[in-house]
Amino acid sequence: MPSQLEGAMGALITVFYNYSGNEGDKHKLNKGELKELLHSELTDFLTSQKDPMVVEKIMNDLDSNKDNEVDFNEFVVLVAALTVACNDFFQEQSKNKK
Amino acid sequence: MPSQLEGAMGALITVFYNYSGNEGDKHKLNKGELKELLHSELTDFLTSQKDPMVVEKIMNDLDSNKDNEVDFNEFVVLVAALTVACNDFFQEQSKNKK
């Protein structure tokens, strides 16, 4: 049985390949695949964003080597940033409660 | 129901606080807490490392602000790096199979 942390790391890899495998390079997300991943996996995050260009902006920010695709390393940077943002939010909430 | 990706992000936060809450600052891992986290959550990774100083080295590498504790942002960097390393390994394996 994997530990909770190993399970989470495995899930990141599984989610990425579930979408990257659809079209073109199977190890990279193109814009359509990234959009689908964000819509299906981070629905609440995406609907809370008012900016209609949000997927394009995320793509541009993540695609550090400018090949118009997001590889796994670039994807992990997104997940890390979002998780840190979530954690900051909850820390702030718990401070306000005290 | 959270999506698989949301579940993984939540698990990272849960795992961190399961250990950081034990002693001292509840939002940071001291060396003992980090050691316990690595031993319990990444047992196979840790036993594969021959270096007896591995926990000290990881601590030094992660503790970017040099306060002798690992905060959540520093922890996410470790998880991201390990996940990228796992992914590189599996990509290499799958290339060798072809």
PDB file of C-alpha atoms in Angstrom:
ATOM      1  CA  MET A   1       0.000   0.000   0.000  1.00  0.00           C
ATOM      2  CA  PRO A   2       1.456   3.408  -0.863  1.00  0.00           C
ATOM      3  CA  SER A   3       1.517   6.028   1.937  1.00  0.00           C
ATOM      4  CA  GLN A   4      -0.748   9.066   1.677  1.00  0.00           C
ATOM      5  CA  LEU A   5       2.156  11.139   0.316  1.00  0.00           C
ATOM      6  CA  GLU A   6       3.170   8.492  -2.229  1.00  0.00           C
ATOM      7  CA  GLY A   7      -0.489   8.253  -3.282  1.00  0.00           C
ATOM      8  CA  ALA A   8      -0.623  12.016  -3.830  1.00  0.00           C
ATOM      9  CA  MET A   9       2.585  11.963  -5.895  1.00  0.00           C
ATOM     10  CA  GLY A  10       1.214   9.077  -7.959  1.00  0.00           C
ATOM     11  CA  ALA A  11      -2.049  10.955  -8.486  1.00  0.00           C
ATOM     12  CA  LEU A  12      -0.189  13.983  -9.897  1.00  0.00           C
ATOM     13  CA  ILE A  13       1.525  11.752 -12.452  1.00  0.00           C
ATOM     14  CA  THR A  14      -1.710   9.889 -13.314  1.00  0.00           C
ATOM     15  CA  VAL A  15      -3.741  13.077 -13.777  1.00  0.00           C
ATOM     16  CA  PHE A  16      -1.096  14.603 -16.054  1.00  0.00           C
ATOM     17  CA  TYR A  17      -0.928  11.580 -18.376  1.00  0.00           C
ATOM     18  CA  ASN A  18      -4.712  11.189 -18.426  1.00  0.00           C
ATOM     19  CA  TYR A  19      -4.791  14.454 -20.375  1.00  0.00           C
ATOM     20  CA  SER A  20      -1.359  14.677 -22.050  1.00  0.00           C
ATOM     21  CA  GLY A  21      -1.946  11.375 -23.826  1.00  0.00           C
ATOM     22  CA  ASN A  22      -4.935  12.604 -25.841  1.00  0.00           C
ATOM     23  CA  GLU A  23      -3.239  14.417 -28.730  1.00  0.00           C
ATOM     24  CA  GLY A  24       0.238  14.992 -30.190  1.00  0.00           C
ATOM     25  CA  ASP A  25       3.210  14.528 -27.844  1.00  0.00           C
ATOM     26  CA  LYS A  26       1.982  12.061 -25.207  1.00  0.00           C
ATOM     27  CA  HIS A  27       4.341  13.513 -22.578  1.00  0.00           C
ATOM     28  CA  LYS A  28       3.143  17.112 -22.933  1.00  0.00           C
ATOM     29  CA  LEU A  29      -0.108  19.045 -22.574  1.00  0.00           C
ATOM     30  CA  ASN A  30      -1.032  21.256 -25.489  1.00  0.00           C
ATOM     31  CA  LYS A  31      -3.429  24.161 -24.900  1.00  0.00           C
ATOM     32  CA  GLY A  32      -6.553  22.061 -25.473  1.00  0.00           C
ATOM     33  CA  GLU A  33      -5.379  19.330 -23.138  1.00  0.00           C
ATOM     34  CA  LEU A  34      -4.405  21.846 -20.433  1.00  0.00           C
ATOM     35  CA  LYS A  35      -7.830  23.477 -20.736  1.00  0.00           C
ATOM     36  CA  GLU A  36      -9.542  20.108 -20.379  1.00  0.00           C
ATOM     37  CA  LEU A  37      -7.410  19.200 -17.348  1.00  0.00           C
ATOM     38  CA  LEU A  38      -8.152  22.513 -15.610  1.00  0.00           C
ATOM     39  CA  HIS A  39     -11.872  22.307 -16.427  1.00  0.00           C
ATOM     40  CA  SER A  40     -12.247  18.739 -15.172  1.00  0.00           C
ATOM     41  CA  GLU A  41      -9.817  18.700 -12.257  1.00  0.00           C
ATOM     42  CA  LEU A  42      -9.968  22.274 -10.965  1.00  0.00           C
ATOM     43  CA  THR A  43     -13.543  23.208 -11.881  1.00  0.00           C
ATOM     44  CA  ASP A  44     -14.120  25.415  -8.829  1.00  0.00           C
ATOM     45  CA  PHE A  45     -10.826  27.237  -9.263  1.00  0.00           C
ATOM     46  CA  LEU A  46     -11.560  27.914 -12.923  1.00  0.00           C
ATOM     47  CA  THR A  47     -15.139  29.079 -12.443  1.00  0.00           C
ATOM     48  CA  SER A  48     -13.963  31.475  -9.698  1.00  0.00           C
ATOM     49  CA  GLN A  49     -11.690  33.199 -12.248  1.00  0.00           C
ATOM     50  CA  LYS A  50     -13.499  36.019 -14.035  1.00  0.00           C
ATOM     51  CA  ASP A  51     -10.817  36.471 -16.706  1.00  0.00           C
ATOM     52  CA  PRO A  52     -11.801  34.665 -19.956  1.00  0.00           C
ATOM     53  CA  MET A  53      -8.101  34.510 -20.907  1.00  0.00           C
ATOM     54  CA  VAL A  54      -7.117  32.657 -17.726  1.00  0.00           C
ATOM     55  CA  VAL A  55      -6.165  29.384 -19.480  1.00  0.00           C
ATOM     56  CA  GLU A  56      -4.011  31.287 -22.001  1.00  0.00           C
ATOM     57  CA  LYS A  57      -2.309  33.174 -19.174  1.00  0.00           C
ATOM     58  CA  ILE A  58      -1.632  30.004 -17.166  1.00  0.00           C
ATOM     59  CA  MET A  59      -0.256  28.368 -20.318  1.00  0.00           C
ATOM     60  CA  ASN A  60       2.093  31.300 -20.949  1.00  0.00           C
ATOM     61  CA  ASP A  61       3.248  31.399 -17.344  1.00  0.00           C
ATOM     62  CA  LEU A  62       3.932  27.673 -17.154  1.00  0.00           C
ATOM     63  CA  ASP A  63       5.491  27.153 -20.538  1.00  0.00           C
ATOM     64  CA  SER A  64       8.947  28.243 -19.407  1.00  0.00           C
ATOM     65  CA  ASN A  65      10.737  26.826 -22.449  1.00  0.00           C
ATOM     66  CA  LYS A  66       8.205  28.454 -24.839  1.00  0.00           C
ATOM     67  CA  ASP A  67       7.342  25.394 -26.925  1.00  0.00           C
ATOM     68  CA  ASN A  68       3.588  26.027 -26.553  1.00  0.00           C
ATOM     69  CA  GLU A  69       3.245  22.853 -24.532  1.00  0.00           C
ATOM     70  CA  VAL A  70       3.354  22.132 -20.824  1.00  0.00           C
ATOM     71  CA  ASP A  71       5.605  19.252 -19.779  1.00  0.00           C
ATOM     72  CA  PHE A  72       5.367  17.408 -16.474  1.00  0.00           C
ATOM     73  CA  ASN A  73       7.960  19.611 -14.735  1.00  0.00           C
ATOM     74  CA  GLU A  74       6.056  22.746 -15.760  1.00  0.00           C
ATOM     75  CA  PHE A  75       2.769  21.160 -14.592  1.00  0.00           C
ATOM     76  CA  VAL A  76       4.222  20.359 -11.151  1.00  0.00           C
ATOM     77  CA  VAL A  77       5.124  24.044 -10.761  1.00  0.00           C
ATOM     78  CA  LEU A  78       1.434  24.934 -11.256  1.00  0.00           C
ATOM     79  CA  VAL A  79       0.249  22.356  -8.741  1.00  0.00           C
ATOM     80  CA  ALA A  80       2.883  23.461  -6.204  1.00  0.00           C
ATOM     81  CA  ALA A  81       1.901  27.129  -6.586  1.00  0.00           C
ATOM     82  CA  LEU A  82      -1.826  26.369  -6.231  1.00  0.00           C
ATOM     83  CA  THR A  83      -1.241  24.137  -3.203  1.00  0.00           C
ATOM     84  CA  VAL A  84       0.871  26.814  -1.503  1.00  0.00           C
ATOM     85  CA  ALA A  85      -1.882  29.355  -2.244  1.00  0.00           C
ATOM     86  CA  CYS A  86      -4.521  27.039  -0.711  1.00  0.00           C
ATOM     87  CA  ASN A  87      -2.350  26.504   2.337  1.00  0.00           C
ATOM     88  CA  ASP A  88      -1.755  30.264   2.781  1.00  0.00           C
ATOM     89  CA  PHE A  89      -5.508  30.787   2.597  1.00  0.00           C
ATOM     90  CA  PHE A  90      -6.236  28.199   5.306  1.00  0.00           C
ATOM     91  CA  GLN A  91      -3.426  29.509   7.552  1.00  0.00           C
ATOM     92  CA  GLU A  92      -4.895  32.990   7.241  1.00  0.00           C
ATOM     93  CA  GLN A  93      -8.368  31.652   8.064  1.00  0.00           C
ATOM     94  CA  SER A  94      -7.093  29.799  11.115  1.00  0.00           C
ATOM     95  CA  LYS A  95      -5.223  32.929  12.344  1.00  0.00           C
ATOM     96  CA  ASN A  96      -8.421  34.982  12.024  1.00  0.00           C
ATOM     97  CA  LYS A  97     -10.316  32.447  14.112  1.00  0.00           C
ATOM     98  CA  LYS A  98      -7.944  32.760  17.094  1.00  0.00           C
TER      99      LYS A  98
ATOM    100  CA  MET B   1     -16.367  15.069  -4.135  1.00  0.00           C
ATOM    101  CA  PRO B   2     -12.940  16.551  -4.858  1.00  0.00           C
ATOM    102  CA  SER B   3     -11.317  15.651  -8.186  1.00  0.00           C
ATOM    103  CA  GLN B   4      -8.225  13.420  -8.197  1.00  0.00           C
ATOM    104  CA  LEU B   5      -5.977  16.487  -8.475  1.00  0.00           C
ATOM    105  CA  GLU B   6      -7.767  18.353  -5.672  1.00  0.00           C
ATOM    106  CA  GLY B   7      -7.514  15.209  -3.543  1.00  0.00           C
ATOM    107  CA  ALA B   8      -3.765  15.051  -4.142  1.00  0.00           C
ATOM    108  CA  MET B   9      -3.331  18.731  -3.232  1.00  0.00           C
ATOM    109  CA  GLY B  10      -5.389  18.211  -0.070  1.00  0.00           C
ATOM    110  CA  ALA B  11      -3.295  15.158   0.825  1.00  0.00           C
ATOM    111  CA  LEU B  12      -0.071  17.202   0.616  1.00  0.00           C
ATOM    112  CA  ILE B  13      -1.494  19.723   3.082  1.00  0.00           C
ATOM    113  CA  THR B  14      -2.851  16.994   5.409  1.00  0.00           C
ATOM    114  CA  VAL B  15       0.423  15.040   5.469  1.00  0.00           C
ATOM    115  CA  PHE B  16       2.440  18.166   6.251  1.00  0.00           C
ATOM    116  CA  TYR B  17       0.256  19.178   9.220  1.00  0.00           C
ATOM    117  CA  ASN B  18       0.075  15.610  10.537  1.00  0.00           C
ATOM    118  CA  TYR B  19       3.784  15.957  11.326  1.00  0.00           C
ATOM    119  CA  SER B  20       4.353  19.717  11.726  1.00  0.00           C
ATOM    120  CA  GLY B  21       1.769  19.870  14.541  1.00  0.00           C
ATOM    121  CA  ASN B  22       3.706  17.561  16.877  1.00  0.00           C
ATOM    122  CA  GLU B  23       6.235  19.957  18.412  1.00  0.00           C
ATOM    123  CA  GLY B  24       7.066  23.679  18.507  1.00  0.00           C
ATOM    124  CA  ASP B  25       5.765  25.820  15.631  1.00  0.00           C
ATOM    125  CA  LYS B  26       2.662  24.005  14.367  1.00  0.00           C
ATOM    126  CA  HIS B  27       3.147  25.371  10.829  1.00  0.00           C
ATOM    127  CA  LYS B  28       6.723  24.147  10.438  1.00  0.00           C
ATOM    128  CA  LEU B  29       8.606  20.849  10.498  1.00  0.00           C
ATOM    129  CA  ASN B  30      11.653  20.737  12.754  1.00  0.00           C
ATOM    130  CA  LYS B  31      14.334  18.120  12.048  1.00  0.00           C
ATOM    131  CA  GLY B  32      12.651  15.435  14.167  1.00  0.00           C
ATOM    132  CA  GLU B  33       9.283  15.992  12.521  1.00  0.00           C
ATOM    133  CA  LEU B  34      10.809  15.965   9.016  1.00  0.00           C
ATOM    134  CA  LYS B  35      12.629  12.723   9.830  1.00  0.00           C
ATOM    135  CA  GLU B  36       9.380  11.141  11.053  1.00  0.00           C
ATOM    136  CA  LEU B  37       7.501  12.320   7.957  1.00  0.00           C
ATOM    137  CA  LEU B  38      10.158  10.921   5.604  1.00  0.00           C
ATOM    138  CA  HIS B  39      10.381   7.629   7.525  1.00  0.00           C
ATOM    139  CA  SER B  40       6.621   7.075   7.598  1.00  0.00           C
ATOM    140  CA  GLU B  41       5.590   8.516   4.238  1.00  0.00           C
ATOM    141  CA  LEU B  42       8.600   7.794   2.038  1.00  0.00           C
ATOM    142  CA  THR B  43       9.936   4.624   3.668  1.00  0.00           C
ATOM    143  CA  ASP B  44      11.132   3.029   0.423  1.00  0.00           C
ATOM    144  CA  PHE B  45      12.847   6.193  -0.739  1.00  0.00           C
ATOM    145  CA  LEU B  46      14.648   6.592   2.580  1.00  0.00           C
ATOM    146  CA  THR B  47      15.773   2.963   2.887  1.00  0.00           C
ATOM    147  CA  SER B  48      17.153   3.119  -0.681  1.00  0.00           C
ATOM    148  CA  GLN B  49      19.475   5.966   0.393  1.00  0.00           C
ATOM    149  CA  LYS B  50      22.773   4.648   1.710  1.00  0.00           C
ATOM    150  CA  ASP B  51      23.870   7.987   3.187  1.00  0.00           C
ATOM    151  CA  PRO B  52      23.181   8.140   6.962  1.00  0.00           C
ATOM    152  CA  MET B  53      23.189  11.958   6.715  1.00  0.00           C
ATOM    153  CA  VAL B  54      20.383  12.024   4.119  1.00  0.00           C
ATOM    154  CA  VAL B  55      17.778  13.624   6.413  1.00  0.00           C
ATOM    155  CA  GLU B  56      20.252  16.345   7.459  1.00  0.00           C
ATOM    156  CA  LYS B  57      21.114  17.005   3.811  1.00  0.00           C
ATOM    157  CA  ILE B  58      17.452  17.205   2.751  1.00  0.00           C
ATOM    158  CA  MET B  59      16.784  19.542   5.687  1.00  0.00           C
ATOM    159  CA  ASN B  60      19.663  21.825   4.658  1.00  0.00           C
ATOM    160  CA  ASP B  61      18.617  21.820   1.022  1.00  0.00           C
ATOM    161  CA  LEU B  62      14.984  22.613   1.784  1.00  0.00           C
ATOM    162  CA  ASP B  63      15.449  25.149   4.522  1.00  0.00           C
ATOM    163  CA  SER B  64      15.984  28.019   2.118  1.00  0.00           C
ATOM    164  CA  ASN B  65      15.484  30.725   4.762  1.00  0.00           C
ATOM    165  CA  LYS B  66      17.887  28.949   7.185  1.00  0.00           C
ATOM    166  CA  ASP B  67      15.633  28.935  10.258  1.00  0.00           C
ATOM    167  CA  ASN B  68      16.296  25.196  10.863  1.00  0.00           C
ATOM    168  CA  GLU B  69      12.675  24.430  10.108  1.00  0.00           C
ATOM    169  CA  VAL B  70      10.843  23.450   6.924  1.00  0.00           C
ATOM    170  CA  ASP B  71       7.684  25.424   6.182  1.00  0.00           C
ATOM    171  CA  PHE B  72       4.947  24.300   3.817  1.00  0.00           C
ATOM    172  CA  ASN B  73       6.408  26.135   0.800  1.00  0.00           C
ATOM    173  CA  GLU B  74       9.782  24.476   1.362  1.00  0.00           C
ATOM    174  CA  PHE B  75       8.051  21.082   1.771  1.00  0.00           C
ATOM    175  CA  VAL B  76       6.185  21.452  -1.529  1.00  0.00           C
ATOM    176  CA  VAL B  77       9.526  22.024  -3.276  1.00  0.00           C
ATOM    177  CA  LEU B  78      10.701  18.612  -1.974  1.00  0.00           C
ATOM    178  CA  VAL B  79       7.534  16.857  -3.105  1.00  0.00           C
ATOM    179  CA  ALA B  80       7.700  18.545  -6.525  1.00  0.00           C
ATOM    180  CA  ALA B  81      11.342  17.548  -6.996  1.00  0.00           C
ATOM    181  CA  LEU B  82      10.692  13.928  -5.956  1.00  0.00           C
ATOM    182  CA  THR B  83       7.622  13.679  -8.196  1.00  0.00           C
ATOM    183  CA  VAL B  84       9.563  15.035 -11.183  1.00  0.00           C
ATOM    184  CA  ALA B  85      12.335  12.519 -10.444  1.00  0.00           C
ATOM    185  CA  CYS B  86       9.788   9.656 -10.322  1.00  0.00           C
ATOM    186  CA  ASN B  87       8.253  10.818 -13.567  1.00  0.00           C
ATOM    187  CA  ASP B  88      11.666  11.046 -15.291  1.00  0.00           C
ATOM    188  CA  PHE B  89      12.391   7.502 -14.140  1.00  0.00           C
ATOM    189  CA  PHE B  90       9.140   6.118 -15.581  1.00  0.00           C
ATOM    190  CA  GLN B  91       9.576   8.035 -18.854  1.00  0.00           C
ATOM    191  CA  GLU B  92      13.057   6.560 -19.183  1.00  0.00           C
ATOM    192  CA  GLN B  93      11.691   3.057 -18.442  1.00  0.00           C
ATOM    193  CA  SER B  94       8.961   3.445 -21.041  1.00  0.00           C
ATOM    194  CA  LYS B  95      11.503   4.651 -23.644  1.00  0.00           C
ATOM    195  CA  ASN B  96      13.704   1.628 -22.968  1.00  0.00           C
ATOM    196  CA  LYS B  97      10.742  -0.699 -23.533  1.00  0.00           C
ATOM    197  CA  LYS B  98      10.110   0.609 -27.061  1.00  0.00           C
TER     198      LYS B  98
END
